[in-house]
Each structure stands twice: as C-alpha cells, then as structure tokens.
Short mmCIF file of C-alpha atoms in Angstrom, two decimals:
data_model
loop_
_atom_site.label_atom_id
_atom_site.label_comp_id
_atom_site.label_asym_id
_atom_site.label_seq_id
_atom_site.Cartn_x
_atom_site.Cartn_y
_atom_site.Cartn_z
CA MET A 102 -87.44 5.15 27.25
CA THR A 103 -83.75 4.36 26.80
CA LYS A 104 -82.36 2.01 29.45
CA ILE A 105 -78.83 2.47 30.76
CA ALA A 106 -76.98 0.18 33.19
CA ILE A 107 -74.03 1.66 35.08
CA ILE A 108 -72.00 -1.18 36.56
CA TYR A 109 -69.10 -0.19 38.79
CA TYR A 110 -66.65 -1.19 41.47
CA SER A 111 -65.47 1.33 44.04
CA SER A 112 -63.42 0.74 47.16
CA THR A 113 -63.29 4.21 48.71
CA GLY A 114 -66.00 6.06 46.79
CA HIS A 115 -64.41 7.91 43.87
CA THR A 116 -65.72 5.63 41.14
CA TYR A 117 -69.08 5.60 42.88
CA GLN A 118 -69.23 9.42 42.81
CA LEU A 119 -68.48 9.41 39.11
CA ALA A 120 -71.11 6.71 38.50
CA ARG A 121 -73.73 8.92 40.16
CA ALA A 122 -72.72 11.92 38.03
CA ILE A 123 -73.07 9.78 34.90
CA GLU A 124 -76.47 8.68 36.16
CA GLU A 125 -77.52 12.33 36.52
CA GLY A 126 -76.58 13.04 32.92
CA ALA A 127 -78.40 9.99 31.60
CA VAL A 128 -81.54 10.77 33.59
CA ALA A 129 -81.45 14.38 32.37
CA SER A 130 -81.51 12.95 28.84
CA GLY A 131 -84.62 10.91 29.60
CA ALA A 132 -83.04 7.54 30.35
CA GLU A 133 -84.13 4.99 32.88
CA VAL A 134 -80.97 4.09 34.78
CA ARG A 135 -79.80 1.25 36.98
CA VAL A 136 -76.67 1.97 39.03
CA ARG A 137 -75.26 -1.32 40.25
CA LYS A 138 -72.14 -2.22 42.20
CA VAL A 139 -70.35 -5.50 41.76
CA ARG A 140 -69.76 -7.83 44.66
CA GLU A 141 -66.86 -7.10 46.99
CA THR A 142 -64.38 -9.98 47.04
CA ALA A 143 -61.65 -8.59 49.29
CA SER A 144 -61.34 -10.12 52.75
CA ALA A 145 -62.70 -8.37 55.82
CA GLU A 146 -59.15 -8.10 57.20
CA ILE A 147 -57.86 -6.23 54.15
CA ILE A 148 -60.88 -3.90 54.12
CA ALA A 149 -60.60 -3.18 57.85
CA ALA A 150 -56.98 -2.09 57.38
CA LYS A 151 -58.18 0.89 55.30
CA PRO A 152 -60.86 2.88 57.15
CA GLY A 153 -62.02 4.67 54.00
CA TRP A 154 -62.70 1.35 52.31
CA LYS A 155 -64.84 0.10 55.17
CA GLU A 156 -66.69 3.42 55.45
CA HIS A 157 -67.56 3.39 51.76
CA LEU A 158 -68.88 -0.17 51.95
CA GLU A 159 -71.12 0.85 54.82
CA ALA A 160 -72.30 4.01 53.06
CA THR A 161 -73.29 2.10 49.91
CA ARG A 162 -74.68 -1.05 51.47
CA ASP A 163 -78.12 -0.26 50.00
CA VAL A 164 -76.84 -0.05 46.40
CA GLN A 165 -78.01 -3.17 44.61
CA GLU A 166 -75.47 -5.64 43.29
CA ALA A 167 -75.20 -6.12 39.54
CA THR A 168 -76.81 -9.13 37.92
CA LEU A 169 -76.81 -10.44 34.36
CA ASP A 170 -80.40 -9.20 34.09
CA ASP A 171 -79.13 -5.62 34.31
CA LEU A 172 -77.10 -6.10 31.12
CA ASP A 173 -79.89 -7.99 29.35
CA TRP A 174 -82.35 -5.19 30.27
CA ALA A 175 -80.12 -2.33 29.14
CA ASP A 176 -79.95 -0.62 25.76
CA GLY A 177 -76.52 0.66 26.73
CA PHE A 178 -74.09 0.05 29.55
CA MET A 179 -71.13 1.69 31.22
CA PHE A 180 -68.47 0.04 33.33
CA GLY A 181 -66.46 1.91 35.94
CA THR A 182 -63.44 0.83 37.92
CA PRO A 183 -60.42 2.10 39.78
CA THR A 184 -57.08 1.08 38.33
CA ARG A 185 -55.32 -1.95 39.74
CA PHE A 186 -51.78 -2.02 38.37
CA GLY A 187 -52.97 -0.62 35.04
CA LEU A 188 -55.90 -3.03 34.77
CA PRO A 189 -59.56 -3.11 35.88
CA SER A 190 -60.29 -4.25 39.42
CA ALA A 191 -60.61 -7.99 40.04
CA GLN A 192 -64.07 -7.41 41.48
CA LEU A 193 -65.39 -5.94 38.23
CA LYS A 194 -63.58 -8.53 36.13
CA GLN A 195 -65.13 -11.32 38.20
CA PHE A 196 -68.60 -10.03 37.32
CA ILE A 197 -67.69 -9.67 33.65
CA ASP A 198 -66.43 -13.26 33.64
CA THR A 199 -69.99 -14.44 34.41
CA THR A 200 -71.49 -12.86 31.28
CA GLY A 201 -70.78 -15.83 28.99
CA PRO A 202 -74.42 -16.99 28.83
CA LEU A 203 -75.62 -13.56 27.65
CA TRP A 204 -72.76 -13.28 25.16
CA ALA A 205 -73.50 -16.74 23.75
CA GLN A 206 -77.12 -15.71 23.12
CA GLY A 207 -76.10 -12.47 21.40
CA LYS A 208 -77.74 -10.38 24.11
CA LEU A 209 -74.79 -8.02 24.55
CA GLN A 210 -74.19 -7.17 20.90
CA ASP A 211 -75.26 -3.99 19.14
CA LYS A 212 -75.63 -2.12 22.42
CA ALA A 213 -73.84 1.13 23.30
CA ALA A 214 -70.93 0.64 25.69
CA ALA A 215 -68.56 3.01 27.46
CA VAL A 216 -66.12 3.13 30.37
CA PHE A 217 -64.95 5.39 33.20
CA GLY A 218 -62.53 5.13 36.09
CA GLY A 219 -59.48 6.51 37.80
CA ALA A 220 -56.21 5.92 39.57
CA GLY A 221 -54.25 7.03 42.58
CA ASN A 222 -51.82 9.03 40.46
CA LEU A 223 -52.07 11.09 37.28
CA HIS A 224 -50.09 8.52 35.29
CA GLY A 225 -51.16 5.52 37.35
CA GLY A 226 -52.76 3.52 34.56
CA GLN A 227 -55.99 5.39 33.87
CA GLU A 228 -55.82 5.02 30.09
CA SER A 229 -54.58 1.42 30.04
CA THR A 230 -57.38 0.42 32.41
CA LEU A 231 -60.08 1.96 30.24
CA LEU A 232 -58.60 0.46 27.09
CA ALA A 233 -58.43 -2.97 28.74
CA LEU A 234 -62.12 -2.73 29.67
CA GLN A 235 -63.02 -1.86 26.10
CA ASN A 236 -61.44 -5.10 24.86
CA ILE A 237 -64.44 -6.88 26.37
CA PHE A 238 -66.83 -4.94 24.14
CA TYR A 239 -65.06 -6.14 21.00
CA HIS A 240 -65.77 -9.71 22.04
CA TRP A 241 -69.38 -8.92 22.85
CA GLY A 242 -69.99 -7.09 19.57
CA ALA A 243 -71.10 -4.02 21.53
CA VAL A 244 -70.64 -0.57 20.01
CA ILE A 245 -68.00 1.44 21.86
CA VAL A 246 -68.99 5.06 22.45
CA PRO A 247 -65.76 6.92 23.25
CA ILE A 248 -66.07 10.31 24.81
CA GLY A 249 -63.33 11.69 22.56
CA TYR A 250 -62.96 15.47 22.52
CA THR A 251 -66.61 16.03 21.70
CA ASP A 252 -67.21 18.94 24.10
CA LYS A 253 -65.06 21.72 25.58
CA ILE A 254 -65.99 20.57 29.07
CA LEU A 255 -63.77 17.53 28.59
CA TYR A 256 -60.59 19.58 28.34
CA ALA A 257 -61.15 21.00 31.82
CA ALA A 258 -61.62 17.43 33.04
CA GLY A 259 -58.24 16.26 31.76
CA GLY A 260 -59.11 15.30 28.19
CA ASN A 261 -59.07 11.52 28.42
CA PRO A 262 -60.70 10.45 25.11
CA TYR A 263 -61.39 6.87 26.25
CA GLY A 264 -63.73 7.80 29.09
CA VAL A 265 -63.96 10.19 32.01
CA SER A 266 -61.24 9.46 34.56
CA TYR A 267 -60.06 10.94 37.82
CA THR A 268 -56.94 11.10 39.97
CA ASP A 269 -57.42 10.34 43.65
CA GLY A 270 -57.76 13.67 45.45
CA ARG A 271 -56.41 12.24 48.73
CA GLY A 272 -59.58 12.90 50.68
CA LYS A 273 -60.84 15.81 48.59
CA GLY A 274 -63.33 13.83 46.51
CA ILE A 275 -63.91 14.18 42.80
CA PRO A 276 -63.36 17.72 41.41
CA PRO A 277 -66.48 19.43 39.99
CA GLU A 278 -65.09 19.51 36.44
CA LYS A 279 -64.78 15.69 36.51
CA LEU A 280 -68.36 15.33 37.73
CA ALA A 281 -69.53 17.70 34.98
CA ALA A 282 -67.71 15.54 32.43
CA GLY A 283 -69.38 12.49 33.95
CA ARG A 284 -72.81 14.06 33.47
CA TYR A 285 -71.87 14.80 29.87
CA GLN A 286 -70.80 11.18 29.36
CA GLY A 287 -74.14 10.02 30.74
CA LYS A 288 -75.93 12.15 28.15
CA ARG A 289 -73.69 10.86 25.37
CA ILE A 290 -74.20 7.16 26.13
CA THR A 291 -77.96 7.73 26.30
CA ARG A 292 -77.99 9.39 22.89
CA PHE A 293 -76.19 6.53 21.16
CA ALA A 294 -78.00 3.80 23.09
CA ALA A 295 -81.29 5.26 21.86
CA LEU A 296 -80.10 5.30 18.24
CA LEU A 297 -78.92 1.69 18.40
CA ALA A 298 -82.05 0.51 20.21
CA ALA A 299 -84.18 2.00 17.45
CA GLU A 300 -82.27 -0.08 14.89
CA ARG A 301 -82.41 -3.40 16.77
#
C-alpha cells in the first residue's frame, strides 16, 4: 500500500480543508494517509485577537502533530501552507528546518513531493509560495509532482500548475471546485509515489 504524508499549517482552516480533500483523493486511490499539522508557534495573544484562528485551533486539537517519522514512513509527501508575504508560513518552515537528519541519511530522496496552499487575495502570493516550498525538494532530491494542466477539473479550480491553491472566501470556506481539484491532486501524488516506491 502506498503511504502518503500530508503535512500542513492552517490558521483559520482553509489549508486544513484542502488537506482533507487531498486525503480523500489519496485514500480513494488506495493509499494509506497520515494528515499531520505542524506545531503552532504564534503567541496566545496574537491568536486570541482573531476569533477564527482560535476556533480552528480548538476544532483541530485532535489532529496529530507532524514528526520526522511521518516523512521517513511516507512514499510521497505533500506540504500545504497559507501564504505569508509571498512565502510559506513560519510554522511550516520551522518543521522543515528540523529535517536535516533525514536529509543527511538520504531518507527524503527519490520520493514523490507536491505542494498546495492559498492566500487572502487572488494575487496575494499563491504561486511564489508554492514555488518557494518546492525549492526544498530540490535539496532533498525528492521528485516534484506538479499538478500542471493534467485534467480539465483544474481549469475550473483556477489553473495553478504548481499545486492546488485557494483564495480566502472571507467566511465562505473553500469552493467545491477547489476541493475537487484537491481530491484529484491526492490521486496524482499517490500514483507517482507508487511508481517511485516500486523502483526504490
């Protein structure tokens, strides 16, 4: 069975919703999936100032936190993050910065890797954030699996070839076409993770 790790950071729930859609697609393709959040590093005062942030933390308190074992275990992995000034969130980057021991042992190479995320505005850094995340995979020697324009469903979801991304709906949640694209991306990462695992 192909093993997929979905590692994400989400402050108000959008990236989390997309992570779950990706999970659905991977599971539908026969994968065993671990959905893991990274540790929250923002102060309680900052979180309390945004009710949606605090509510999401409470709603997902039972989601396990990511560990290096999740990446070691996986045949393929996906990273998801909201945009922070055109870059991945500090919370996700902090987790990634702990992966040196796995990288040094070659345990991240030759595995399928992909990204997803979003921003508060349509042109708020979605593409630059996903591209910045992919830089990590070059260093790891992982095999980037872009979503490209490999299915018509992706055009309805905005056509971001680097990974599924969303624009904050201001309380409306993630649109169904984005979630459908997320499920498709989950199927796609599973397919390539299985091929690479068979060759390792």
